[in-house]
mmCIF file of C-alpha atoms and ligand atoms in Angstrom:
data_model
loop_
_atom_site.group_PDB
_atom_site.id
_atom_site.type_symbol
_atom_site.label_atom_id
_atom_site.label_comp_id
_atom_site.label_asym_id
_atom_site.label_seq_id
_atom_site.Cartn_x
_atom_site.Cartn_y
_atom_site.Cartn_z
ATOM 1 C CA MET A 98 0.559 12.390 0.460
ATOM 2 C CA SER A 99 -1.530 10.978 3.982
ATOM 3 C CA ASN A 100 -1.890 7.035 4.739
ATOM 4 C CA PRO A 101 -4.170 5.347 2.546
ATOM 5 C CA LEU A 102 -4.392 2.743 5.247
ATOM 6 C CA ASN A 103 -3.493 2.303 8.986
ATOM 7 C CA PHE A 104 -2.740 -1.162 10.198
ATOM 8 C CA GLU A 105 -2.737 -1.367 13.886
ATOM 9 C CA VAL A 106 -1.731 -4.852 15.353
ATOM 10 C CA ASN A 107 -3.236 -5.261 18.716
ATOM 11 C CA ALA A 108 -2.436 -9.760 19.917
ATOM 12 C CA THR A 109 -0.738 -11.714 18.514
ATOM 13 C CA GLU A 110 -0.677 -15.771 19.163
ATOM 14 C CA GLY A 111 2.405 -17.240 18.158
ATOM 15 C CA ALA A 112 2.518 -16.066 14.388
ATOM 16 C CA ALA A 113 -1.053 -15.523 14.200
ATOM 17 C CA ARG A 114 -2.283 -11.802 14.272
ATOM 18 C CA ALA A 115 -4.873 -9.588 15.666
ATOM 19 C CA ALA A 116 -5.477 -5.854 13.951
ATOM 20 C CA LEU A 117 -7.202 -3.411 12.705
ATOM 21 C CA LEU A 118 -7.076 -1.735 9.217
ATOM 22 C CA THR A 119 -8.129 1.331 8.709
ATOM 23 C CA THR A 120 -9.822 2.134 5.785
ATOM 24 C CA ARG A 121 -11.750 5.744 4.206
ATOM 25 C CA ARG A 122 -14.830 3.621 4.061
ATOM 26 C CA GLY A 123 -14.108 2.072 7.556
ATOM 27 C CA VAL A 124 -12.475 -0.384 10.322
ATOM 28 C CA ILE A 125 -11.512 -3.578 9.150
ATOM 29 C CA GLU A 126 -10.903 -6.666 11.924
ATOM 30 C CA THR A 127 -8.551 -8.843 10.737
ATOM 31 C CA PRO A 128 -7.477 -11.824 10.144
ATOM 32 C CA VAL A 129 -11.170 -10.931 7.958
ATOM 33 C CA PHE A 130 -12.959 -13.045 4.568
ATOM 34 C CA MET A 131 -13.964 -9.974 1.838
ATOM 35 C CA PRO A 132 -16.921 -12.008 0.032
ATOM 36 C CA VAL A 133 -16.219 -12.070 -3.587
ATOM 37 C CA GLY A 134 -17.877 -9.593 -5.832
ATOM 38 C CA THR A 135 -17.178 -10.116 -8.997
ATOM 39 C CA ALA A 136 -19.626 -8.150 -11.398
ATOM 40 C CA GLY A 137 -20.067 -5.519 -8.690
ATOM 41 C CA THR A 138 -22.722 -8.096 -7.146
ATOM 42 C CA VAL A 139 -21.371 -10.506 -4.327
ATOM 43 C CA LYS A 140 -23.495 -13.408 -5.801
ATOM 44 C CA GLY A 141 -27.077 -14.274 -4.504
ATOM 45 C CA ILE A 142 -26.791 -11.734 -1.692
ATOM 46 C CA ARG A 143 -28.472 -8.407 -0.903
ATOM 47 C CA PHE A 144 -25.927 -6.027 0.322
ATOM 48 C CA GLU A 145 -29.084 -5.082 3.701
ATOM 49 C CA GLU A 146 -27.795 -8.940 4.653
ATOM 50 C CA LEU A 147 -23.807 -7.980 4.215
ATOM 51 C CA GLU A 148 -24.250 -4.993 6.084
ATOM 52 C CA SER A 149 -26.304 -6.424 9.150
ATOM 53 C CA PRO A 150 -24.832 -7.071 12.416
ATOM 54 C CA GLU A 151 -25.436 -11.272 11.761
ATOM 55 C CA LEU A 152 -22.699 -11.035 8.644
ATOM 56 C CA ASP A 153 -21.196 -7.388 9.165
ATOM 57 C CA ALA A 154 -18.747 -7.828 5.826
ATOM 58 C CA ARG A 155 -16.550 -4.961 6.262
ATOM 59 C CA ILE A 156 -15.640 -5.403 2.908
ATOM 60 C CA ILE A 157 -16.186 -6.832 -0.821
ATOM 61 C CA LEU A 158 -13.613 -7.697 -3.448
ATOM 62 C CA SER A 159 -14.925 -6.626 -6.932
ATOM 63 C CA ASN A 160 -12.686 -7.707 -10.033
ATOM 64 C CA THR A 161 -11.277 -5.363 -12.720
ATOM 65 C CA TYR A 162 -11.583 -7.685 -15.519
ATOM 66 C CA HIS A 163 -15.447 -8.087 -15.393
ATOM 67 C CA LEU A 164 -16.362 -4.812 -14.684
ATOM 68 C CA TRP A 165 -13.855 -3.226 -16.952
ATOM 69 C CA LEU A 166 -15.349 -5.338 -20.297
ATOM 70 C CA ARG A 167 -18.864 -4.757 -19.195
ATOM 71 C CA PRO A 168 -20.726 -2.501 -18.231
ATOM 72 C CA GLY A 169 -17.411 -0.568 -18.844
ATOM 73 C CA ILE A 170 -15.392 2.417 -17.220
ATOM 74 C CA GLU A 171 -17.191 4.680 -18.976
ATOM 75 C CA THR A 172 -20.614 3.595 -17.388
ATOM 76 C CA ILE A 173 -19.353 3.414 -13.890
ATOM 77 C CA LYS A 174 -17.410 6.526 -13.987
ATOM 78 C CA ALA A 175 -20.520 8.422 -15.436
ATOM 79 C CA CYS A 176 -22.775 6.696 -12.924
ATOM 80 C CA GLY A 177 -20.814 8.363 -9.729
ATOM 81 C CA GLY A 178 -17.876 5.652 -9.179
ATOM 82 C CA LEU A 179 -18.278 2.185 -8.583
ATOM 83 C CA HIS A 180 -19.232 2.545 -5.141
ATOM 84 C CA ASN A 181 -22.036 4.553 -5.826
ATOM 85 C CA PHE A 182 -22.502 2.584 -9.234
ATOM 86 C CA ILE A 183 -23.611 -0.729 -7.343
ATOM 87 C CA GLY A 184 -24.636 1.163 -3.622
ATOM 88 C CA TRP A 185 -21.783 -0.482 -1.416
ATOM 89 C CA ASN A 186 -21.069 2.134 0.727
ATOM 90 C CA ARG A 187 -18.192 -0.070 2.754
ATOM 91 C CA ALA A 188 -14.539 -0.845 1.729
ATOM 92 C CA MET A 189 -13.204 -2.374 -1.532
ATOM 93 C CA LEU A 190 -10.861 -4.493 -2.439
ATOM 94 C CA THR A 191 -10.363 -4.598 -6.359
ATOM 95 C CA ASP A 192 -8.236 -6.994 -8.432
ATOM 96 C CA SER A 193 -5.287 -5.906 -11.149
ATOM 97 C CA GLY A 194 -7.463 -8.488 -13.601
ATOM 98 C CA GLY A 195 -3.782 -10.277 -14.046
ATOM 99 C CA PHE A 196 -5.193 -13.461 -12.609
ATOM 100 C CA GLN A 197 -9.023 -13.297 -14.511
ATOM 101 C CA VAL A 198 -7.088 -12.556 -17.435
ATOM 102 C CA TRP A 199 -4.483 -15.752 -17.044
ATOM 103 C CA SER A 200 -7.375 -17.968 -15.854
ATOM 104 C CA LEU A 201 -8.872 -17.423 -19.654
ATOM 105 C CA GLY A 202 -5.322 -19.726 -20.859
ATOM 106 C CA ALA A 203 -5.205 -20.475 -24.370
ATOM 107 C CA LEU A 204 -7.355 -17.505 -24.936
ATOM 108 C CA ARG A 205 -4.908 -15.175 -23.815
ATOM 109 C CA LYS A 206 -1.263 -13.892 -25.403
ATOM 110 C CA ILE A 207 1.040 -12.342 -22.915
ATOM 111 C CA THR A 208 4.224 -10.135 -23.870
ATOM 112 C CA GLU A 209 6.550 -7.814 -22.593
ATOM 113 C CA ALA A 210 3.817 -4.640 -22.523
ATOM 114 C CA GLY A 211 0.865 -6.599 -20.789
ATOM 115 C CA THR A 212 -1.753 -9.599 -21.942
ATOM 116 C CA GLU A 213 -3.591 -10.076 -24.964
ATOM 117 C CA PHE A 214 -7.519 -11.776 -24.890
ATOM 118 C CA ARG A 215 -10.055 -12.881 -26.334
ATOM 119 C CA SER A 216 -13.090 -11.205 -24.401
ATOM 120 C CA HIS A 217 -15.591 -14.172 -23.044
ATOM 121 C CA ILE A 218 -18.652 -12.162 -23.446
ATOM 122 C CA ASP A 219 -18.608 -11.336 -26.822
ATOM 123 C CA GLY A 220 -14.805 -12.917 -28.561
ATOM 124 C CA SER A 221 -13.771 -9.349 -29.157
ATOM 125 C CA LEU A 222 -10.095 -8.674 -28.596
ATOM 126 C CA CYS A 223 -8.554 -6.829 -25.836
ATOM 127 C CA PHE A 224 -5.596 -5.771 -24.219
ATOM 128 C CA LEU A 225 -4.749 -5.264 -20.803
ATOM 129 C CA SER A 226 -1.179 -4.288 -19.130
ATOM 130 C CA PRO A 227 -0.214 -2.331 -15.800
ATOM 131 C CA GLU A 228 -0.448 1.156 -17.165
ATOM 132 C CA ILE A 229 -4.665 0.623 -18.278
ATOM 133 C CA SER A 230 -5.367 -2.080 -15.024
ATOM 134 C CA MET A 231 -3.801 1.041 -12.216
ATOM 135 C CA GLU A 232 -6.367 3.574 -14.875
ATOM 136 C CA VAL A 233 -9.535 1.504 -14.611
ATOM 137 C CA GLN A 234 -8.633 0.696 -11.149
ATOM 138 C CA ALA A 235 -8.101 4.332 -10.291
ATOM 139 C CA ALA A 236 -11.296 4.537 -11.727
ATOM 140 C CA LEU A 237 -13.186 2.008 -9.962
ATOM 141 C CA ASN A 238 -12.127 3.675 -6.965
ATOM 142 C CA ALA A 239 -11.543 1.307 -4.262
ATOM 143 C CA GLU A 240 -10.404 1.509 -1.131
ATOM 144 C CA ILE A 241 -7.399 -0.615 -1.928
ATOM 145 C CA ALA A 242 -6.107 -1.727 -5.660
ATOM 146 C CA MET A 243 -3.648 -4.506 -6.644
ATOM 147 C CA ALA A 244 -0.804 -4.874 -8.293
ATOM 148 C CA PHE A 245 -1.112 -6.094 -12.449
ATOM 149 C CA ASP A 246 1.358 -9.798 -11.925
ATOM 150 C CA GLU A 247 1.198 -13.054 -13.353
ATOM 151 C CA CYS A 248 0.697 -16.196 -12.328
ATOM 152 C CA ALA A 249 3.192 -18.472 -13.144
ATOM 153 C CA PRO A 250 0.781 -22.587 -13.019
ATOM 154 C CA GLY A 251 1.617 -24.371 -9.586
ATOM 155 C CA GLU A 252 3.221 -27.223 -11.535
ATOM 156 C CA ALA A 253 5.148 -24.296 -12.812
ATOM 157 C CA THR A 254 9.398 -25.255 -13.486
ATOM 158 C CA HIS A 255 12.423 -22.808 -11.816
ATOM 159 C CA ASP A 256 12.832 -21.316 -14.670
ATOM 160 C CA GLU A 257 9.432 -20.694 -16.173
ATOM 161 C CA ALA A 258 8.382 -19.677 -12.531
ATOM 162 C CA ARG A 259 11.909 -17.421 -12.802
ATOM 163 C CA GLN A 260 10.393 -15.699 -15.704
ATOM 164 C CA SER A 261 7.339 -15.508 -14.782
ATOM 165 C CA MET A 262 8.493 -13.879 -11.477
ATOM 166 C CA GLU A 263 10.520 -11.415 -12.911
ATOM 167 C CA LEU A 264 7.818 -9.894 -14.939
ATOM 168 C CA THR A 265 5.050 -9.512 -12.787
ATOM 169 C CA LEU A 266 8.474 -7.658 -11.001
ATOM 170 C CA ARG A 267 8.876 -5.348 -14.391
ATOM 171 C CA TRP A 268 5.333 -5.224 -14.361
ATOM 172 C CA ALA A 269 4.746 -3.671 -10.549
ATOM 173 C CA ARG A 270 7.187 -0.847 -11.183
ATOM 174 C CA ARG A 271 5.145 0.008 -13.979
ATOM 175 C CA SER A 272 2.252 -0.368 -11.869
ATOM 176 C CA LYS A 273 3.391 1.336 -8.221
ATOM 177 C CA ALA A 274 4.026 4.707 -11.167
ATOM 178 C CA ALA A 275 0.828 4.250 -13.341
ATOM 179 C CA PHE A 276 -0.547 3.890 -10.064
ATOM 180 C CA ASP A 277 0.942 6.934 -8.192
ATOM 181 C CA VAL A 278 0.181 8.840 -11.770
ATOM 182 C CA ALA A 279 -3.239 7.902 -11.336
ATOM 183 C CA GLN A 280 -4.003 8.377 -7.935
ATOM 184 C CA ILE A 281 -3.132 12.630 -9.011
ATOM 185 C CA VAL A 282 -6.134 12.045 -11.094
ATOM 186 C CA ASN A 283 -8.168 11.513 -9.262
ATOM 187 C CA LEU A 284 -7.284 13.562 -6.074
ATOM 188 C CA ARG A 285 -6.978 16.657 -8.680
ATOM 189 C CA SER A 286 -10.944 15.357 -9.498
ATOM 190 C CA ALA A 287 -12.292 14.952 -6.312
ATOM 191 C CA GLY A 288 -11.104 18.749 -5.159
ATOM 192 C CA ASP A 289 -11.978 19.792 -8.170
ATOM 193 C CA SER A 290 -14.265 19.732 -10.987
ATOM 194 C CA GLU A 291 -11.250 20.346 -13.502
ATOM 195 C CA ARG A 292 -9.127 17.464 -14.374
ATOM 196 C CA GLY A 293 -5.246 17.108 -13.329
ATOM 197 C CA SER A 294 -3.690 15.617 -16.827
ATOM 198 C CA SER A 295 -1.955 19.245 -16.941
ATOM 199 C CA LEU A 296 0.217 18.193 -13.314
ATOM 200 C CA ILE A 297 3.235 18.051 -12.949
ATOM 201 C CA VAL A 298 3.254 14.867 -10.075
ATOM 202 C CA ARG A 299 4.812 17.311 -7.167
ATOM 203 C CA GLU A 300 2.619 19.621 -7.257
ATOM 204 C CA GLY A 301 -0.374 16.758 -7.738
ATOM 205 C CA LEU A 302 1.093 15.177 -4.690
ATOM 206 C CA GLU A 303 1.603 18.663 -2.668
ATOM 207 C CA GLU A 304 -1.694 19.393 -3.358
ATOM 208 C CA ALA A 305 -3.126 16.399 -2.536
ATOM 209 C CA ASP A 306 -1.857 17.125 1.490
ATOM 210 C CA ARG A 307 -3.361 20.285 1.372
ATOM 211 C CA MET A 308 -6.091 19.214 0.234
ATOM 212 C CA SER A 309 -7.806 16.970 2.979
ATOM 213 C CA ALA A 310 -7.070 15.402 5.656
ATOM 214 C CA LEU A 311 -8.331 11.759 5.445
ATOM 215 C CA PRO A 312 -6.735 9.783 2.751
ATOM 216 C CA ALA A 313 -8.379 10.497 -0.684
ATOM 217 C CA ARG A 314 -5.828 8.316 -2.269
ATOM 218 C CA GLN A 315 -6.468 4.562 -2.937
ATOM 219 C CA ALA A 316 -4.053 1.495 -1.078
ATOM 220 C CA LEU A 317 -2.060 -0.102 -3.656
ATOM 221 C CA PHE A 318 -0.691 -3.912 -2.756
ATOM 222 C CA GLY A 319 2.224 -5.679 -4.172
ATOM 223 C CA ILE A 320 2.259 -9.551 -5.019
ATOM 224 C CA ILE A 321 4.256 -12.301 -4.819
ATOM 225 C CA GLN A 322 4.787 -15.039 -6.890
ATOM 226 C CA GLY A 323 7.230 -17.702 -7.579
ATOM 227 C CA ALA A 324 5.141 -20.500 -7.948
ATOM 228 C CA SER A 325 6.148 -23.852 -5.977
ATOM 229 C CA HIS A 326 9.635 -22.460 -5.307
ATOM 230 C CA LEU A 327 10.421 -21.351 -2.022
ATOM 231 C CA ASP A 328 13.617 -19.338 -3.031
ATOM 232 C CA LEU A 329 12.230 -17.433 -5.222
ATOM 233 C CA ARG A 330 9.088 -16.416 -3.378
ATOM 234 C CA ARG A 331 11.591 -15.466 -1.329
ATOM 235 C CA GLU A 332 13.202 -13.349 -3.739
ATOM 236 C CA SER A 333 10.255 -12.161 -4.949
ATOM 237 C CA LEU A 334 9.024 -10.859 -1.725
ATOM 238 C CA ASP A 335 11.909 -8.911 -0.929
ATOM 239 C CA ARG A 336 12.331 -7.375 -4.675
ATOM 240 C CA THR A 337 8.846 -6.160 -4.509
ATOM 241 C CA VAL A 338 8.639 -4.916 -0.888
ATOM 242 C CA ALA A 339 11.517 -2.618 -2.479
ATOM 243 C CA ILE A 340 9.010 -0.982 -4.715
ATOM 244 C CA ASP A 341 7.028 -0.226 -2.017
ATOM 245 C CA PHE A 342 3.427 -0.688 -1.321
ATOM 246 C CA ASP A 343 1.012 -0.391 0.897
ATOM 247 C CA GLY A 344 0.167 -4.030 1.734
ATOM 248 C CA TYR A 345 1.492 -7.254 0.300
ATOM 249 C CA ALA A 346 0.046 -10.580 -1.319
ATOM 250 C CA ILE A 347 0.507 -14.293 -2.101
ATOM 251 C CA GLY A 348 -0.601 -14.273 -5.315
ATOM 252 C CA GLY A 349 -0.562 -18.269 -7.327
ATOM 253 C CA LEU A 350 -0.633 -20.386 -4.489
ATOM 254 C CA SER A 351 -4.308 -22.956 -4.754
ATOM 255 C CA VAL A 352 -3.494 -23.196 -9.161
ATOM 256 C CA GLY A 353 -2.725 -26.669 -9.584
ATOM 257 C CA GLU A 354 0.151 -27.277 -6.992
ATOM 258 C CA GLU A 355 0.429 -30.628 -5.012
ATOM 259 C CA LYS A 356 -1.387 -30.833 -1.847
ATOM 260 C CA GLY A 357 0.625 -29.793 1.004
ATOM 261 C CA VAL A 358 2.714 -26.924 -1.398
ATOM 262 C CA MET A 359 0.643 -24.027 -0.352
ATOM 263 C CA MET A 360 0.879 -24.255 3.478
ATOM 264 C CA GLU A 361 4.826 -24.863 3.065
ATOM 265 C CA VAL A 362 5.018 -21.573 1.139
ATOM 266 C CA ILE A 363 2.827 -19.659 3.202
ATOM 267 C CA GLU A 364 4.977 -20.924 6.206
ATOM 268 C CA ASP A 365 7.575 -20.120 5.088
ATOM 269 C CA LEU A 366 7.059 -16.310 3.291
ATOM 270 C CA VAL A 367 4.834 -14.719 5.814
ATOM 271 C CA PRO A 368 7.066 -15.088 8.328
ATOM 272 C CA ARG A 369 9.757 -12.613 6.152
ATOM 273 C CA MET A 370 6.747 -10.064 4.995
ATOM 274 C CA PRO A 371 6.949 -6.705 6.581
ATOM 275 C CA ALA A 372 4.920 -7.027 10.137
ATOM 276 C CA ASP A 373 3.565 -3.271 10.185
ATOM 277 C CA LYS A 374 1.857 -4.369 6.491
ATOM 278 C CA PRO A 375 -1.318 -5.822 6.012
ATOM 279 C CA ARG A 376 -0.709 -9.582 4.146
ATOM 280 C CA TYR A 377 -3.561 -10.645 1.899
ATOM 281 C CA LEU A 378 -3.113 -13.866 0.897
ATOM 282 C CA MET A 379 -5.313 -14.054 -2.722
ATOM 283 C CA GLY A 380 -7.587 -16.555 -3.764
ATOM 284 C CA VAL A 381 -7.570 -18.981 -1.224
ATOM 285 C CA GLY A 382 -9.769 -21.091 0.289
ATOM 286 C CA THR A 383 -11.670 -23.462 2.119
ATOM 287 C CA PRO A 384 -12.716 -22.383 5.960
ATOM 288 C CA GLU A 385 -9.749 -24.902 6.926
ATOM 289 C CA ASP A 386 -6.731 -23.064 5.081
ATOM 290 C CA LEU A 387 -7.804 -20.062 6.612
ATOM 291 C CA ILE A 388 -7.227 -21.034 10.071
ATOM 292 C CA GLU A 389 -4.137 -22.800 8.614
ATOM 293 C CA ALA A 390 -3.084 -19.465 6.983
ATOM 294 C CA ALA A 391 -4.099 -17.212 9.539
ATOM 295 C CA ALA A 392 -2.018 -19.249 12.362
ATOM 296 C CA ARG A 393 1.272 -18.959 10.122
ATOM 297 C CA GLY A 394 0.168 -14.529 10.052
ATOM 298 C CA VAL A 395 -2.033 -14.116 7.211
ATOM 299 C CA ASP A 396 -4.647 -10.984 7.389
ATOM 300 C CA MET A 397 -6.690 -11.127 4.184
ATOM 301 C CA PHE A 398 -9.047 -13.785 2.285
ATOM 302 C CA ASP A 399 -11.413 -13.647 -0.608
ATOM 303 C CA CYS A 400 -12.589 -16.700 -2.075
ATOM 304 C CA VAL A 401 -15.415 -17.559 -4.821
ATOM 305 C CA LEU A 402 -16.676 -21.303 -2.413
ATOM 306 C CA PRO A 403 -19.450 -20.055 -0.008
ATOM 307 C CA THR A 404 -20.567 -18.263 -2.774
ATOM 308 C CA ARG A 405 -20.501 -21.001 -5.783
ATOM 309 C CA ASN A 406 -20.690 -23.565 -4.256
ATOM 310 C CA GLY A 407 -23.554 -22.432 -2.405
ATOM 311 C CA ARG A 408 -25.098 -22.068 -5.599
ATOM 312 C CA ASN A 409 -24.311 -25.372 -6.428
ATOM 313 C CA GLY A 410 -26.066 -27.184 -3.085
ATOM 314 C CA GLN A 411 -22.935 -27.318 -0.803
ATOM 315 C CA ALA A 412 -22.890 -25.861 2.529
ATOM 316 C CA PHE A 413 -20.203 -25.671 4.515
ATOM 317 C CA THR A 414 -20.575 -26.232 8.272
ATOM 318 C CA SER A 415 -18.579 -26.844 11.394
ATOM 319 C CA ARG A 416 -18.575 -30.700 10.898
ATOM 320 C CA GLY A 417 -17.542 -30.298 7.220
ATOM 321 C CA LYS A 418 -19.177 -30.226 3.883
ATOM 322 C CA LEU A 419 -22.226 -31.306 3.215
ATOM 323 C CA ASN A 420 -24.236 -31.693 -0.314
ATOM 324 C CA ILE A 421 -28.092 -30.560 -0.504
ATOM 325 C CA LYS A 422 -28.765 -32.894 -3.610
ATOM 326 C CA ASN A 423 -27.904 -35.697 -1.498
ATOM 327 C CA ALA A 424 -31.194 -37.926 -0.585
ATOM 328 C CA ARG A 425 -29.889 -38.863 2.548
ATOM 329 C CA TYR A 426 -31.781 -34.915 3.257
ATOM 330 C CA ALA A 427 -35.080 -36.331 2.388
ATOM 331 C CA LEU A 428 -37.300 -35.672 5.299
ATOM 332 C CA ASP A 429 -34.200 -34.532 7.212
ATOM 333 C CA GLN A 430 -35.106 -31.591 9.972
ATOM 334 C CA GLN A 431 -31.672 -30.348 11.457
ATOM 335 C CA PRO A 432 -30.238 -27.165 10.241
ATOM 336 C CA LEU A 433 -27.509 -27.196 7.768
ATOM 337 C CA ASP A 434 -25.868 -26.850 10.588
ATOM 338 C CA GLU A 435 -26.272 -27.794 14.311
ATOM 339 C CA ASN A 436 -23.820 -24.944 14.957
ATOM 340 C CA CYS A 437 -24.480 -21.816 13.402
ATOM 341 C CA ALA A 438 -26.621 -19.180 14.569
ATOM 342 C CA CYS A 439 -27.486 -17.462 10.961
ATOM 343 C CA SER A 440 -30.949 -15.812 10.121
ATOM 344 C CA VAL A 441 -30.861 -19.831 7.289
ATOM 345 C CA CYS A 442 -29.653 -22.225 10.291
ATOM 346 C CA ASN A 443 -33.409 -20.570 13.082
ATOM 347 C CA ARG A 444 -35.391 -20.964 10.274
ATOM 348 C CA HIS A 445 -34.803 -23.771 7.656
ATOM 349 C CA THR A 446 -34.877 -27.858 7.443
ATOM 350 C CA ARG A 447 -32.390 -29.298 5.615
ATOM 351 C CA ALA A 448 -35.579 -30.956 3.791
ATOM 352 C CA PHE A 449 -36.739 -28.063 2.670
ATOM 353 C CA ILE A 450 -33.607 -26.700 1.081
ATOM 354 C CA ARG A 451 -33.178 -29.750 -0.362
ATOM 355 C CA HIS A 452 -36.904 -30.098 -1.786
ATOM 356 C CA LEU A 453 -35.770 -26.103 -2.912
ATOM 357 C CA TYR A 454 -33.147 -27.028 -4.870
ATOM 358 C CA GLN A 455 -34.456 -30.253 -6.484
ATOM 359 C CA SER A 456 -36.860 -27.326 -7.689
ATOM 360 C CA GLY A 457 -34.919 -25.560 -8.923
ATOM 361 C CA GLU A 458 -35.998 -22.663 -6.835
ATOM 362 C CA MET A 459 -33.879 -19.718 -7.206
ATOM 363 C CA LEU A 460 -34.208 -19.404 -3.163
ATOM 364 C CA ALA A 461 -32.459 -22.714 -2.550
ATOM 365 C CA SER A 462 -28.945 -20.663 -4.299
ATOM 366 C CA ILE A 463 -30.315 -17.480 -2.120
ATOM 367 C CA LEU A 464 -30.450 -19.644 1.553
ATOM 368 C CA LEU A 465 -27.486 -21.668 0.852
ATOM 369 C CA THR A 466 -24.726 -18.863 -0.482
ATOM 370 C CA HIS A 467 -26.434 -17.101 3.333
ATOM 371 C CA HIS A 468 -25.053 -20.074 5.330
ATOM 372 C CA ASN A 469 -21.912 -20.358 3.954
ATOM 373 C CA LEU A 470 -20.936 -16.819 4.092
ATOM 374 C CA ALA A 471 -22.133 -16.467 7.401
ATOM 375 C CA PHE A 472 -20.254 -19.706 8.073
ATOM 376 C CA PHE A 473 -17.512 -18.015 6.274
ATOM 377 C CA LEU A 474 -17.294 -14.719 8.095
ATOM 378 C CA ASP A 475 -18.173 -16.240 11.802
ATOM 379 C CA THR A 476 -15.355 -18.550 11.518
ATOM 380 C CA MET A 477 -12.626 -15.561 11.148
ATOM 381 C CA LYS A 478 -15.425 -13.768 14.121
ATOM 382 C CA GLY A 479 -14.017 -17.059 15.995
ATOM 383 C CA VAL A 480 -10.922 -16.317 14.508
ATOM 384 C CA ARG A 481 -10.305 -12.914 16.124
ATOM 385 C CA GLN A 482 -11.769 -13.467 19.508
ATOM 386 C CA ALA A 483 -9.692 -16.714 19.789
ATOM 387 C CA ILE A 484 -6.478 -14.271 18.989
ATOM 388 C CA ARG A 485 -7.031 -11.443 21.024
ATOM 389 C CA SER A 486 -7.848 -13.598 24.039
ATOM 390 C CA ASP A 487 -4.954 -15.790 23.947
ATOM 391 C CA GLN A 488 -7.429 -19.280 23.220
ATOM 392 C CA PHE A 489 -6.422 -19.409 19.297
ATOM 393 C CA ALA A 490 -4.059 -22.734 19.431
ATOM 394 C CA LYS A 491 -7.371 -24.698 21.537
ATOM 395 C CA PHE A 492 -9.883 -22.663 19.016
ATOM 396 C CA ARG A 493 -7.883 -23.876 15.977
ATOM 397 C CA ARG A 494 -7.596 -28.302 17.583
ATOM 398 C CA GLU A 495 -11.402 -28.068 18.274
ATOM 399 C CA PHE A 496 -12.078 -26.938 14.835
ATOM 400 C CA THR A 497 -10.039 -28.879 12.812
ATOM 401 C CA GLU A 498 -11.124 -31.869 15.149
ATOM 402 C CA GLN A 499 -14.962 -30.571 14.392
ATOM 403 C CA MET A 500 -14.695 -30.805 10.691
ATOM 404 C CA HIS A 501 -13.006 -34.144 10.041
ATOM 405 C CA CYS A 502 -15.635 -35.992 12.206
ATOM 406 C CA GLY A 503 -17.192 -35.984 8.843
ATOM 407 C CA LEU A 504 -20.922 -34.702 8.102
ATOM 408 C CA GLU A 505 -20.841 -37.208 5.247
ATOM 409 C CA SER A 506 -18.366 -39.903 5.379
HETATM 410 ZN ZN1 ZN B 653 -26.348 -20.902 8.981
#
């Protein structure tokens, strides 16, 4: 079957790398930040703005767990798939639902078969497994799907982390097998109105090859676990690579481990990851985290910080975080970030945005979300340009120094 992704590294500086990731829905320059679109919407911003040259988000993330519970797969299928349903024609990545279910804490029960949990919407009993996650992700039909994994808490002991890692590996193999079958069904229904449920796997693969030069199948990434234990992380990496995925993600970081542990794991693990496949750090982090991880060779990121914190009145700026609730901004005539060229910073003052926030106006969230996403996306653009022009070490040093000038300290 033709390759669903083409990944080409075109510049490196130290361990950092700039690459082109070609999907069936466009080319993505990496290192890339993916805005999080939990329920099929990146909260507080329209797709036109995400697509505009100012932000130019090439890929967004959607959450399988949320879309599966509401509106449900049947609705999304009936509306022509997720891209069609939500009106986003660029690339997407869906997570597996594993992390969301894991983060329900006491509301879930993990067994070999999968995870049983109570819906956060209506309390009903639900069950998610590698097979169900692959079926749902195939129906959502994002360009990149993720294996169903189990996340160990940051402070997990060696024994706990090993058990969790072994389960994730067994689930990774089941994910891959279920994914391959689901792709045949997807390809068959894309080229033929009849469902291909009676197809033999081999016939399906051959037919998929003939059907189109454009890869219709999705890509599937494997997830490396092992908490903060480097030996387990390395073992998880080797055994996940042996299963053979289209890209590899580092999961289970930024989940309560001590500060410093995250970069230690990234620094140890990333150079060992396949150089010819995209490397994705899941759910991380602040702009500084992104730059530090990119310096160690990570290509892809997602995080809710720019949107969630924006709704809570926080702006990320080139001089650190700014809390718009702070009374010191009541008369402040400066933009959120004097170094930001976004349309919010071009037009509005901190004083006005603070007023909107204090008045409970929805525009406060919209403006802060827009600026924060612009800041994250622009920072990654700066990273890419710096790597390509062999200026990344300088860029990283200056960015970090400026961050620590401390707007509010
Ligand atoms: Zn701005």
